[in-house]
Amino acid sequence: MTVPAGRFGVTVVDVPARYRLDGHGFRSGDVAVGQTAQVSFRLVKQPAAGSGLVVHKKDRISGEPLAGANFVLLRCHDGAVGGSLTTAGHDGIGTVAVAPGCYDVVERTAPAGYLLDRTPRRVEVPRGWFTELTVYDLPVDYVVPRDPGKRVPIQSIPSGRVS
């Protein structure tokens, strides 16, 4: 498409059936007179049939994918095990086919060198679709940087008349 010079934005408004958008559906940039700019979006094909869950496991600090996390899916209505999965590969993704319904996803084993987070994450898996969930873990040896010298003091917020 041709756009006038200056700032531009592109928004994805629809994707083909059985595909989903990976990431945000908006891109923006600047284009100068006589120049071209390129934006791209990644589409991921959904499995042909069934329902399930796709878990992305990532490092909370760097955002890098993590393999080796094991999760159990507990049905919301009775707490029974509905499935389990382990993240694998360079993309840190685990996938499991499950019946449609509500599940609490609980991490059972953290990747080596990471803290286990047993916080249940509730997801709804619709019929014929795979729901996605991203879970972050902190490294075992991570120290939160604290520098009191760089803190910004809280200032009072006036209420009512100020003049």
XYZ file of N, CA and C in Angstrom:
489
model
N 0.837 -1.165 0.000
C 0.000 0.000 0.000
C 0.883 1.228 0.000
N 0.378 2.306 -0.488
C 1.108 3.564 -0.537
C 0.516 4.509 0.494
N 1.394 5.103 1.293
C 0.954 6.068 2.306
C 1.765 7.345 2.140
N 1.217 8.471 2.568
C 1.984 9.714 2.487
C 3.162 9.688 3.463
N 4.167 10.508 3.204
C 5.332 10.592 4.087
C 4.882 10.994 5.487
N 5.580 10.462 6.482
C 5.268 10.780 7.876
C 5.043 9.523 8.691
N 4.362 9.680 9.781
C 4.078 8.575 10.708
C 2.893 7.765 10.187
N 2.976 6.430 10.292
C 1.871 5.586 9.845
C 1.615 4.489 10.874
N 0.449 3.900 10.810
C 0.084 2.781 11.669
C -0.693 1.759 10.863
N -0.487 0.480 11.186
C -1.180 -0.610 10.513
C -1.799 -1.492 11.589
N -3.086 -1.804 11.441
C -3.797 -2.644 12.404
C -4.384 -3.855 11.697
N -4.176 -5.046 12.256
C -4.798 -6.263 11.737
C -6.237 -6.281 12.239
N -7.187 -6.411 11.327
C -8.593 -6.424 11.730
C -9.204 -7.818 11.653
N -8.592 -8.745 10.931
C -9.121 -10.097 10.830
C -8.011 -11.020 10.347
N -8.126 -12.302 10.687
C -7.169 -13.305 10.217
C -7.960 -14.451 9.586
N -7.334 -15.253 8.736
C -8.045 -16.372 8.110
C -8.528 -17.385 9.151
N -9.554 -18.141 8.788
C -10.078 -19.183 9.673
C -8.969 -20.156 10.053
N -9.002 -20.629 11.289
C -8.053 -21.603 11.859
C -6.646 -21.032 12.030
N -6.511 -19.715 11.986
C -5.242 -19.051 12.269
C -5.447 -18.078 13.417
N -4.358 -17.733 14.079
C -4.400 -16.705 15.110
C -3.186 -15.810 14.921
N -3.306 -14.596 15.395
C -2.218 -13.632 15.320
C -1.254 -13.892 16.465
N 0.038 -13.988 16.182
C 1.053 -14.183 17.211
C 1.595 -12.815 17.599
N 1.214 -12.327 18.768
C 1.665 -11.014 19.220
C 0.610 -9.958 18.985
N 1.043 -8.720 18.975
C 0.137 -7.586 18.829
C -0.275 -7.384 17.378
N -1.479 -6.871 17.190
C -2.004 -6.637 15.854
C -1.840 -5.209 15.388
N -0.855 -4.500 15.937
C -0.634 -3.113 15.528
C 0.852 -2.879 15.333
N 1.199 -2.194 14.263
C 2.579 -1.783 14.001
C 2.538 -0.333 13.545
N 3.580 0.425 13.881
C 3.670 1.810 13.426
C 5.109 2.108 13.030
N 5.288 3.200 12.327
C 6.625 3.592 11.904
C 6.591 4.932 11.206
N 7.732 5.305 10.673
C 7.869 6.557 9.938
C 8.380 6.235 8.542
N 7.900 6.989 7.572
C 8.378 6.818 6.208
C 8.654 8.206 5.624
N 9.829 8.331 4.999
C 10.233 9.603 4.385
C 9.769 9.637 2.929
N 9.747 10.818 2.357
C 9.356 10.998 0.956
C 10.258 10.136 0.074
N 9.654 9.357 -0.810
C 10.405 8.527 -1.746
C 10.974 7.255 -1.141
N 10.722 6.988 0.118
C 11.256 5.800 0.785
C 10.149 4.761 0.979
N 10.552 3.555 1.333
C 9.588 2.498 1.642
C 9.804 2.027 3.070
N 8.777 1.476 3.635
C 8.853 0.889 4.975
C 8.131 -0.450 4.926
N 8.541 -1.361 5.780
C 7.935 -2.684 5.786
C 7.513 -3.038 7.199
N 6.326 -3.613 7.331
C 5.869 -4.152 8.605
C 5.426 -5.583 8.356
N 5.527 -6.423 9.364
C 5.095 -7.811 9.188
C 4.375 -8.288 10.440
N 3.517 -9.262 10.244
C 2.771 -9.896 11.315
C 2.931 -11.398 11.156
N 2.948 -12.110 12.267
C 3.106 -13.563 12.210
C 1.772 -14.223 12.529
N 1.341 -15.107 11.635
C 0.135 -15.892 11.853
C 0.536 -17.316 12.194
N -0.169 -17.911 13.147
C 0.103 -19.282 13.563
C -1.136 -20.111 13.276
N -0.958 -21.254 12.640
C -2.090 -22.113 12.305
C -2.514 -22.912 13.532
N -3.811 -22.935 13.778
C -4.362 -23.726 14.871
C -4.442 -25.184 14.423
N -4.386 -26.124 15.373
C -4.556 -27.538 15.009
C -5.888 -27.755 14.281
N -5.933 -28.780 13.453
C -7.100 -29.022 12.610
C -8.368 -29.316 13.402
N -8.262 -29.989 14.507
C -9.465 -30.348 15.259
C -9.147 -30.400 16.741
N -10.191 -30.380 17.539
C -10.023 -30.537 18.973
C -9.835 -29.223 19.696
N -9.674 -29.350 21.002
C -9.472 -28.205 21.883
C -8.264 -28.492 22.748
N -7.647 -27.446 23.268
C -6.497 -27.688 24.121
C -5.891 -26.419 24.657
N -4.696 -26.579 25.200
C -3.984 -25.479 25.831
C -2.555 -25.443 25.318
N -2.073 -24.230 25.052
C -0.679 -24.004 24.666
C -0.079 -23.108 25.738
N 0.989 -23.584 26.412
C 1.648 -22.797 27.455
C 3.011 -22.346 26.952
N 3.265 -21.036 27.064
C 4.567 -20.445 26.750
C 5.238 -20.163 28.088
N 6.419 -20.720 28.325
C 7.153 -20.503 29.571
C 8.319 -19.576 29.277
N 8.454 -18.487 30.101
C 9.498 -17.498 29.835
C 10.189 -17.048 31.114
N 11.426 -16.567 30.937
C 12.196 -15.959 32.016
C 11.578 -14.596 32.312
N 11.260 -14.330 33.576
C 10.593 -13.080 33.947
C 11.474 -11.859 33.690
N 12.789 -12.003 33.743
C 13.696 -10.871 33.581
C 14.012 -10.612 32.107
N 14.418 -11.642 31.389
C 14.861 -11.461 29.998
C 13.769 -11.722 28.965
N 12.731 -12.452 29.351
C 11.689 -12.816 28.395
C 12.059 -13.994 27.510
N 13.234 -14.586 27.761
C 13.677 -15.727 26.955
C 12.800 -16.950 27.237
N 12.513 -17.770 26.216
C 11.715 -18.983 26.411
C 12.449 -19.994 27.289
N 11.686 -20.775 28.062
C 12.258 -21.776 28.966
C 11.640 -23.147 28.708
N 12.482 -24.141 28.525
C 12.019 -25.522 28.401
C 12.144 -26.204 29.759
N 11.369 -27.263 29.975
C 11.506 -28.081 31.175
C 10.535 -27.782 32.293
N 9.559 -26.916 32.082
C 8.534 -26.659 33.102
C 7.395 -27.651 32.895
N 6.909 -28.245 33.991
C 5.810 -29.201 33.917
C 4.582 -28.607 34.586
N 3.437 -28.721 33.925
C 2.182 -28.169 34.422
C 1.122 -29.253 34.496
N 0.217 -29.116 35.465
C -0.959 -29.972 35.558
C -2.183 -29.089 35.353
N -3.186 -29.625 34.664
C -4.441 -28.911 34.431
C -5.510 -29.543 35.305
N -6.079 -28.748 36.205
C -7.125 -29.225 37.107
C -8.457 -28.632 36.668
N -9.468 -29.477 36.520
C -10.785 -28.977 36.117
C -11.342 -28.077 37.210
N -11.901 -26.943 36.822
C -12.398 -25.956 37.785
C -13.533 -26.497 38.643
N -14.437 -27.266 38.052
C -15.645 -27.665 38.778
C -15.429 -28.778 39.796
N -14.391 -29.607 39.635
C -14.198 -30.695 40.605
C -12.743 -30.921 41.017
N -11.796 -30.175 40.446
C -10.389 -30.306 40.820
C -9.700 -31.540 40.267
N -10.401 -32.330 39.450
C -9.800 -33.530 38.877
C -8.771 -33.142 37.815
N -7.775 -34.009 37.650
C -6.735 -33.753 36.654
C -7.330 -33.905 35.254
N -7.185 -32.858 34.456
C -7.697 -32.876 33.089
C -6.605 -33.080 32.064
N -5.339 -32.988 32.497
C -4.222 -33.164 31.587
C -2.951 -32.602 32.185
N -1.850 -32.795 31.491
C -0.570 -32.227 31.919
C 0.266 -31.969 30.677
N 1.282 -31.124 30.839
C 2.169 -30.822 29.716
C 3.516 -30.371 30.247
N 4.526 -30.468 29.401
C 5.873 -30.008 29.720
C 6.355 -29.126 28.575
N 6.911 -27.951 28.927
C 7.448 -27.073 27.888
C 8.747 -27.664 27.361
N 8.983 -27.492 26.069
C 10.161 -28.103 25.451
C 10.655 -27.245 24.300
N 11.835 -27.588 23.813
C 12.390 -26.944 22.632
C 12.897 -25.540 22.883
N 13.418 -24.937 21.819
C 14.000 -23.595 21.920
C 12.944 -22.519 22.126
N 11.662 -22.856 21.875
C 10.603 -21.861 22.034
C 9.888 -21.953 23.374
N 10.221 -22.954 24.219
C 9.629 -23.071 25.550
C 8.127 -23.249 25.546
N 7.617 -24.008 24.584
C 6.169 -24.193 24.450
C 5.785 -25.630 24.765
N 4.656 -25.778 25.465
C 4.063 -27.083 25.716
C 2.617 -27.051 25.278
N 2.135 -28.147 24.696
C 0.763 -28.212 24.192
C 0.109 -29.501 24.661
N -1.182 -29.406 25.022
C -1.943 -30.593 25.397
C -3.370 -30.433 24.880
N -3.920 -31.520 24.341
C -5.319 -31.523 23.910
C -6.178 -31.887 25.116
N -7.202 -31.088 25.378
C -8.126 -31.349 26.488
C -9.548 -31.053 26.028
N -10.505 -31.561 26.784
C -11.910 -31.271 26.502
C -12.183 -29.797 26.770
N -13.125 -29.210 26.068
C -13.474 -27.813 26.344
C -13.916 -27.653 27.795
N -13.628 -26.494 28.372
C -14.041 -26.231 29.744
C -13.070 -25.328 30.462
N -13.290 -25.212 31.768
C -12.483 -24.356 32.634
C -11.403 -25.191 33.320
N -10.178 -24.664 33.353
C -9.056 -25.362 33.988
C -8.225 -24.394 34.818
N -7.686 -24.907 35.932
C -6.664 -24.198 36.690
C -5.336 -24.834 36.308
N -4.420 -24.034 35.779
C -3.113 -24.520 35.337
C -2.120 -24.241 36.457
N -1.467 -25.306 36.966
C -0.543 -25.178 38.095
C 0.808 -25.760 37.700
N 1.860 -24.992 37.938
C 3.218 -25.458 37.643
C 3.634 -26.477 38.700
N 4.042 -27.675 38.264
C 4.506 -28.714 39.193
C 6.019 -28.738 39.306
N 6.706 -28.464 38.198
C 8.164 -28.477 38.187
C 8.653 -27.276 37.393
N 9.566 -26.507 37.999
C 10.150 -25.351 37.307
C 11.369 -25.805 36.505
N 11.726 -25.064 35.466
C 12.959 -25.384 34.746
C 14.162 -25.281 35.694
N 15.215 -26.006 35.410
C 16.420 -25.974 36.245
C 16.921 -24.541 36.381
N 17.196 -24.126 37.626
C 17.711 -22.789 37.879
C 16.640 -21.735 38.077
N 15.367 -22.146 38.145
C 14.262 -21.199 38.299
C 13.389 -21.563 39.494
N 12.767 -20.531 40.085
C 11.878 -20.725 41.224
C 10.528 -21.261 40.760
N 9.977 -22.202 41.521
C 8.668 -22.768 41.222
C 7.577 -21.786 41.627
N 6.642 -21.528 40.740
C 5.504 -20.644 41.018
C 4.236 -21.481 40.952
N 3.675 -21.809 42.115
C 2.485 -22.671 42.167
C 1.173 -21.900 42.059
N 1.229 -20.646 41.668
C 0.013 -19.847 41.529
C -0.883 -20.457 40.452
N -2.128 -20.838 40.798
C -3.024 -21.369 39.763
C -3.433 -20.264 38.786
N -3.467 -20.607 37.527
C -3.892 -19.663 36.491
C -5.121 -20.248 35.805
N -6.244 -19.570 35.940
C -7.511 -20.073 35.405
C -7.641 -19.715 33.927
N -7.954 -20.730 33.126
C -8.148 -20.529 31.692
C -9.446 -21.205 31.252
N -10.020 -20.669 30.210
C -11.208 -21.266 29.590
C -10.793 -21.772 28.216
N -11.053 -23.054 27.961
C -10.723 -23.658 26.670
C -12.027 -23.838 25.895
N -12.242 -23.043 24.844
C -13.477 -23.182 24.066
C -13.433 -24.393 23.131
N -14.591 -24.870 22.765
C -14.694 -26.017 21.855
C -14.043 -25.672 20.511
N -13.171 -26.576 20.041
C -12.553 -26.408 18.731
C -11.427 -25.394 18.665
N -10.889 -24.985 19.800
C -9.854 -23.959 19.796
C -8.819 -24.246 20.869
N -7.592 -23.790 20.652
C -6.533 -23.917 21.642
C -6.325 -22.566 22.321
N -6.405 -22.554 23.647
C -6.183 -21.344 24.431
C -4.695 -21.224 24.723
N -4.176 -19.997 24.738
C -2.757 -19.776 25.021
C -2.574 -19.100 26.362
N -1.503 -19.479 27.053
C -1.170 -18.932 28.364
C 0.338 -18.729 28.414
N 0.781 -17.579 28.904
C 2.211 -17.327 29.098
C 2.475 -17.246 30.590
N 3.480 -18.004 31.057
C 3.844 -18.056 32.471
C 5.318 -17.685 32.593
N 5.620 -16.817 33.565
C 6.989 -16.339 33.770
C 7.546 -16.872 35.081
N 8.852 -17.226 35.106
C 9.545 -17.648 36.324
C 10.769 -16.774 36.556
N 11.103 -16.618 37.834
C 12.313 -15.882 38.220
C 13.486 -16.837 38.378
N 14.682 -16.429 37.961
C 15.866 -17.248 38.219
C 16.092 -17.382 39.723
N 16.637 -18.521 40.155
C 16.869 -18.785 41.577
C 17.761 -17.723 42.201
N 18.814 -17.300 41.520
C 19.794 -16.378 42.099
C 19.510 -14.909 41.797
N 18.322 -14.580 41.313
C 18.017 -13.199 40.945
C 17.884 -12.327 42.190
N 18.551 -11.177 42.174
C 18.470 -10.206 43.260
C 17.818 -8.946 42.696
N 16.756 -8.508 43.355
C 16.058 -7.311 42.896
C 16.956 -6.106 43.134
N 17.275 -5.342 42.078
C 18.135 -4.172 42.272
C 17.394 -3.084 43.051
N 18.033 -2.616 44.109
C 17.443 -1.554 44.925
C 18.482 -0.450 45.068
N 18.139 0.733 44.601
C 19.034 1.872 44.676
C 18.249 3.056 45.222
N 18.279 3.250 46.557
C 17.505 4.342 47.153
C 17.852 5.710 46.578
N 19.070 5.879 46.083
C 19.475 7.164 45.530
C 18.737 7.530 44.246
N 18.187 6.538 43.557
C 17.486 6.794 42.300
C 15.968 6.823 42.467
N 15.501 6.710 43.686
C 14.054 6.719 43.910
C 13.484 8.112 43.709
N 12.283 8.165 43.229
C 11.579 9.428 43.034
C 10.617 9.591 44.201
N 10.752 10.689 44.962
C 9.867 10.864 46.108
C 8.421 11.080 45.660
N 7.512 10.591 46.473
C 6.089 10.780 46.198
C 5.728 12.211 46.542
N 5.005 12.848 45.654
C 4.585 14.224 45.891
C 3.097 14.246 46.183
N 2.705 15.211 46.950
C 1.303 15.343 47.306
C 0.485 15.715 46.082
N -0.707 15.190 46.027
C -1.633 15.514 44.945
C -2.698 16.430 45.528
N -2.759 17.669 45.054
C -3.742 18.594 45.626
C -5.161 18.163 45.304
N -6.040 18.384 46.257
C -7.458 18.129 46.011
C -8.214 19.400 46.374
N -9.212 19.688 45.637
C -9.946 20.921 45.882
C -9.234 22.105 45.269
N -9.489 23.269 45.807
C -8.903 24.501 45.267
C -7.413 24.572 45.540
N -6.672 25.028 44.548
C -5.237 25.216 44.720
C -4.840 26.675 44.554
N -5.755 27.548 44.242
C -5.411 28.967 44.111
C -6.441 29.834 44.799
